[in-house]
Short mmCIF file of C-alpha atoms in Angstrom, two decimals:
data_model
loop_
_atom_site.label_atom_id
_atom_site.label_comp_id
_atom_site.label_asym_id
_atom_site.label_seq_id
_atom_site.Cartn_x
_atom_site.Cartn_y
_atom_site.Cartn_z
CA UNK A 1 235.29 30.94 -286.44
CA UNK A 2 237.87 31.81 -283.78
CA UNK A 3 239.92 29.50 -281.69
CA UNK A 4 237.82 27.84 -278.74
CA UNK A 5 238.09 29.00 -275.29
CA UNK A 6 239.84 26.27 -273.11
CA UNK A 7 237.42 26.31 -270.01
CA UNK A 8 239.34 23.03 -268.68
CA UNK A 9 242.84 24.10 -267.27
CA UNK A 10 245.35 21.71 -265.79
CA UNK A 11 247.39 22.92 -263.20
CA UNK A 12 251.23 22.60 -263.58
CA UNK A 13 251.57 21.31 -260.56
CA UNK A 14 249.81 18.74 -258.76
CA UNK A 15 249.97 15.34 -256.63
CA UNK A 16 247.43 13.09 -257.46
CA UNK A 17 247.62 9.37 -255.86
CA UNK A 18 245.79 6.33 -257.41
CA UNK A 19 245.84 3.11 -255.86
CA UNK A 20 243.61 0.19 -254.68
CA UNK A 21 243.80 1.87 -251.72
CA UNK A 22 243.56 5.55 -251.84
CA UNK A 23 242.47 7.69 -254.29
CA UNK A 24 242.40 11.23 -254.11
CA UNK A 25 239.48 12.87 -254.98
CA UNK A 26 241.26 16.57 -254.35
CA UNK A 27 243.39 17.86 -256.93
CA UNK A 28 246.32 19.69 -255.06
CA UNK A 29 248.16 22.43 -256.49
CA UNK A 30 251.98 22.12 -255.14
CA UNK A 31 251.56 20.65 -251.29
CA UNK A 32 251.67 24.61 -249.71
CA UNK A 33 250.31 24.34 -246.04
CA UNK A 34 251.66 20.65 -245.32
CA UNK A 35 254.60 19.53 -242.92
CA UNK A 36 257.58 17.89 -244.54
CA UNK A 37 256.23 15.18 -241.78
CA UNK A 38 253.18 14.62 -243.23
CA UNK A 39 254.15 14.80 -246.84
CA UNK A 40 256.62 11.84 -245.93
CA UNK A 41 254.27 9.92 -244.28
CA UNK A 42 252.09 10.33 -247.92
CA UNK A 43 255.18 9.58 -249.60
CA UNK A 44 256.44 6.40 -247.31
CA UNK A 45 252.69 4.55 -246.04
CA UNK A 46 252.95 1.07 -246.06
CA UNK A 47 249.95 0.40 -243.99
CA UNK A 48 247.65 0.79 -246.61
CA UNK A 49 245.02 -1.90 -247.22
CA UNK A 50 243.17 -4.70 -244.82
CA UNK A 51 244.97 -6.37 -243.13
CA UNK A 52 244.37 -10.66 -243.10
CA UNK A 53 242.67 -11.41 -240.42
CA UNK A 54 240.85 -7.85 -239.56
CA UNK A 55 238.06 -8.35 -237.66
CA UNK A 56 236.98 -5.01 -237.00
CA UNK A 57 236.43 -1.99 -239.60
CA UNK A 58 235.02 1.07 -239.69
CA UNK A 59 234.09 4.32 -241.72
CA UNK A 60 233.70 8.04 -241.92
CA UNK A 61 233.38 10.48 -243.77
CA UNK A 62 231.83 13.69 -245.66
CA UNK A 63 230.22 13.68 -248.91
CA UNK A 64 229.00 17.09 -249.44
CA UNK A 65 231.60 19.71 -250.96
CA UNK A 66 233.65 16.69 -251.83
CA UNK A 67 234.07 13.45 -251.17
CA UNK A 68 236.77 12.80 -247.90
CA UNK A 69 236.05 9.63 -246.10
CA UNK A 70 238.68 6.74 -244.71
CA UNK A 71 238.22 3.50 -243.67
CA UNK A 72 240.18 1.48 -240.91
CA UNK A 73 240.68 -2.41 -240.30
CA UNK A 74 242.13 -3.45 -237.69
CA UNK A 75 243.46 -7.16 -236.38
CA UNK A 76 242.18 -7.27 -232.29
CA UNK A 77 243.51 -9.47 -229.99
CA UNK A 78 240.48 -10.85 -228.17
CA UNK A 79 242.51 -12.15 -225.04
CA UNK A 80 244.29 -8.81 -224.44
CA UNK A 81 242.01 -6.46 -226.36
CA UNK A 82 245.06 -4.93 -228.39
CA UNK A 83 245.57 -3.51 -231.73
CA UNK A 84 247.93 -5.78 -232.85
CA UNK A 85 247.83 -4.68 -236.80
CA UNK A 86 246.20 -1.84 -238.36
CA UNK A 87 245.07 -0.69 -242.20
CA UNK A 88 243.50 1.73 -243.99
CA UNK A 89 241.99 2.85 -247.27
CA UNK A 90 240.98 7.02 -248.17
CA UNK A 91 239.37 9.10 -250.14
CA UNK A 92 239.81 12.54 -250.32
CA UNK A 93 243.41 15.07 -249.86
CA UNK A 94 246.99 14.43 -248.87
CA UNK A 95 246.05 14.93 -244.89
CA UNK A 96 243.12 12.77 -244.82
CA UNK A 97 245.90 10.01 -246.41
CA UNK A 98 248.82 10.66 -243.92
CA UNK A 99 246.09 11.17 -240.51
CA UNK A 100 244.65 7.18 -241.10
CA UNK A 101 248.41 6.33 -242.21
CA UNK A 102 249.78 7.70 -238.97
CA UNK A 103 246.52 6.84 -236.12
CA UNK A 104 246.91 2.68 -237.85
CA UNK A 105 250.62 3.06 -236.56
CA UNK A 106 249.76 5.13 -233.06
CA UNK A 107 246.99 2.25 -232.74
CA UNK A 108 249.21 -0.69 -233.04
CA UNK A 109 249.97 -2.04 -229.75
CA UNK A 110 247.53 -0.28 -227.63
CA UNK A 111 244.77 -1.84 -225.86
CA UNK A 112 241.46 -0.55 -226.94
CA UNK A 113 240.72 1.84 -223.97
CA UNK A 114 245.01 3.41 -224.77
CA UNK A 115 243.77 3.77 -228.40
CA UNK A 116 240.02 5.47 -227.61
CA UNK A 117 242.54 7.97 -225.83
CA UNK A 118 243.76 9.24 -228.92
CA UNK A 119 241.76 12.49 -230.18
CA UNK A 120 242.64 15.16 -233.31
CA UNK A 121 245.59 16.86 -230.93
CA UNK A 122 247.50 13.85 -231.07
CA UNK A 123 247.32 13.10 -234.71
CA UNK A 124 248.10 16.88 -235.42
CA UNK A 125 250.70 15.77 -233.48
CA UNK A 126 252.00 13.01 -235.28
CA UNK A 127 251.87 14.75 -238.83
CA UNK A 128 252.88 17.66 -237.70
CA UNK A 129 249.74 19.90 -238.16
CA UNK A 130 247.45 19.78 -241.22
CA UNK A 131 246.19 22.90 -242.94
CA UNK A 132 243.81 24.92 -241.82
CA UNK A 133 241.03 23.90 -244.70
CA UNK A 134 242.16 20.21 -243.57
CA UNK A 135 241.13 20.22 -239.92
CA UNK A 136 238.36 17.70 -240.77
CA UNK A 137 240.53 15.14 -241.17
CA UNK A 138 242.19 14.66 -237.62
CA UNK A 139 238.61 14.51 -236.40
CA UNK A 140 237.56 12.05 -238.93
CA UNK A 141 240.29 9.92 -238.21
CA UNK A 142 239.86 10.09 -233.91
CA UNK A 143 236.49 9.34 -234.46
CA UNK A 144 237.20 6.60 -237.28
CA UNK A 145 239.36 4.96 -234.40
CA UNK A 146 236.08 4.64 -231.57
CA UNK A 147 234.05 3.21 -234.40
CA UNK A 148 236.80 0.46 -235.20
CA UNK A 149 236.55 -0.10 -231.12
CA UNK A 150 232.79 -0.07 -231.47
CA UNK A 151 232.30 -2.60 -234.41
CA UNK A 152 234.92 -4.71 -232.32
CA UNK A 153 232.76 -5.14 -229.12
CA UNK A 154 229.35 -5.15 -231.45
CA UNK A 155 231.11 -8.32 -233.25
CA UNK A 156 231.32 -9.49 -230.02
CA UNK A 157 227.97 -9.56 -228.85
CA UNK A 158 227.95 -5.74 -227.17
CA UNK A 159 224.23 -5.01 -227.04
CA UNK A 160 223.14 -0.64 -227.12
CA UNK A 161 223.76 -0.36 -223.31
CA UNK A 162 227.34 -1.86 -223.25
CA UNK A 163 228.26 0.19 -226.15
CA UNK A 164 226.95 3.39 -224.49
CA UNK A 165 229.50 2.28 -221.59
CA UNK A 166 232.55 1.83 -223.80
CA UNK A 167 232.24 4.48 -226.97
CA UNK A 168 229.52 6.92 -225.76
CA UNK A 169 228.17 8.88 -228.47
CA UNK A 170 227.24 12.84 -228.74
CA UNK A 171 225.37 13.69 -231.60
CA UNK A 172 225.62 17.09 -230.46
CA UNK A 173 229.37 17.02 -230.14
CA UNK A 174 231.48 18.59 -233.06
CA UNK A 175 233.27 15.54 -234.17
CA UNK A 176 230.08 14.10 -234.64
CA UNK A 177 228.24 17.06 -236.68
CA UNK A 178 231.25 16.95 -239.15
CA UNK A 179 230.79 13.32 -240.13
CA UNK A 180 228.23 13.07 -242.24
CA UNK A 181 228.39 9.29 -242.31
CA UNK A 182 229.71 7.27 -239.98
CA UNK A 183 230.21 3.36 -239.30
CA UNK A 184 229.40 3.34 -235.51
CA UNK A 185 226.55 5.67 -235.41
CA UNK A 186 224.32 3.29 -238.33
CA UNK A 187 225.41 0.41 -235.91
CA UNK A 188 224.01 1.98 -233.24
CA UNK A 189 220.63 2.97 -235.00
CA UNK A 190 220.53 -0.99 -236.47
CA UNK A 191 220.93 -2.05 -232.31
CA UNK A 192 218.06 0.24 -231.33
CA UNK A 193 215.89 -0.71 -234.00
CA UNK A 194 216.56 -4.29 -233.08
CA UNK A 195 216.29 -3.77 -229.04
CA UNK A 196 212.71 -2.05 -230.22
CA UNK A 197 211.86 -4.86 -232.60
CA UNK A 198 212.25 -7.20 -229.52
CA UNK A 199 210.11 -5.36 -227.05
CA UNK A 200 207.36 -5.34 -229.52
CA UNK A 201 207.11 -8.96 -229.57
CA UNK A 202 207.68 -9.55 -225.61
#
């Protein structure tokens, strides 16, 4: 009997992180395509994790073709409505780590309506462009921040209507069609269904 065919190859080279707080899911082969910015923002993140004393959080995410989803926690000053520490935990490819790295450290500081500013130029901005493949991930994480804003005011009593005033959703929009799960929109199904749950009684 002849020798075997080896149908499982290991690439030579390849950066794979595993910690309690990220794990990537997508095998790289050498980092071709990323900025020497966002590599060193892979390479240097301290912001991992949630922080003590979060009390907001959110997700998003894909599962399809791969798993690439983050989560964010945030610390919220109530009297001044700022981001006053931010964390985060990934799953998924080198950008999707260094975006939620680098919008937890463009969040810090910023009152909620500064941080709901922030959209995927920005963070392109701040790692210095992603690959092309990777675009995904400076949505995921813009849209990661309004649902950390939304679960903030919902923790706070925000009924449908008040959220609609403060993080307006489009589920037509493009941001929204490429997250296949997301925090704010199930939060905003559980409010309906509860608003409709209380009509039918009154």
């Amino acid at each position: 009997m002849g020798e075997s065919r080896n149908v499982y190859v290991e690439p030579d080279d390849r950066a794979v992180i595993r910690t309690s707080d990220v794990y990537q899911t997508a095998v790289e082969i050498g980092t071709t395509g990323y900025s020497d910015t966002l590599l060193a923002i892979v390479a240097n993140f301290e912001n991992s994790g949630a922080p003590e004393g979060f009390n907001a959080q959110s997700m998003v995410g894909k599962s399809k073709r791969g798993e690439v989803a983050l989560r964010l926690f945030a610390v919220i000053d109530p009297e001044t409505e700022t981001f006053t520490r931010a964390g985060f935990k990934t799953r998924g490819c080198l950008a999707m780590t260094a975006c939620a790295s680098a919008v937890c450290s463009m969040i810090e500081g910023k009152t909620l309506s500064e941080a709901l500013v922030i959209g995927p130029d920005e963070v392109r901005d701040a790692v210095d462009g992603v690959p092309w493949d990777k675009v995904h991930t400076l949505y995921f994480v813009a849209e990661g921040v309004r649902a950390l804003v939304g679960d903030y005011f919902i923790g706070q009593g925000a009924a449908l209507a008040d959220l609609d005033a403060v993080v307006p959703c489009d589920e037509c929009s493009i941001p929204c069609a490429m997250c296949e799960h997301c925090s704010l929109r199930d939060a905003r199904v559980e409010l309906l269904v509860d608003s409709l749950r209380e009509a039918g009684r009154s």
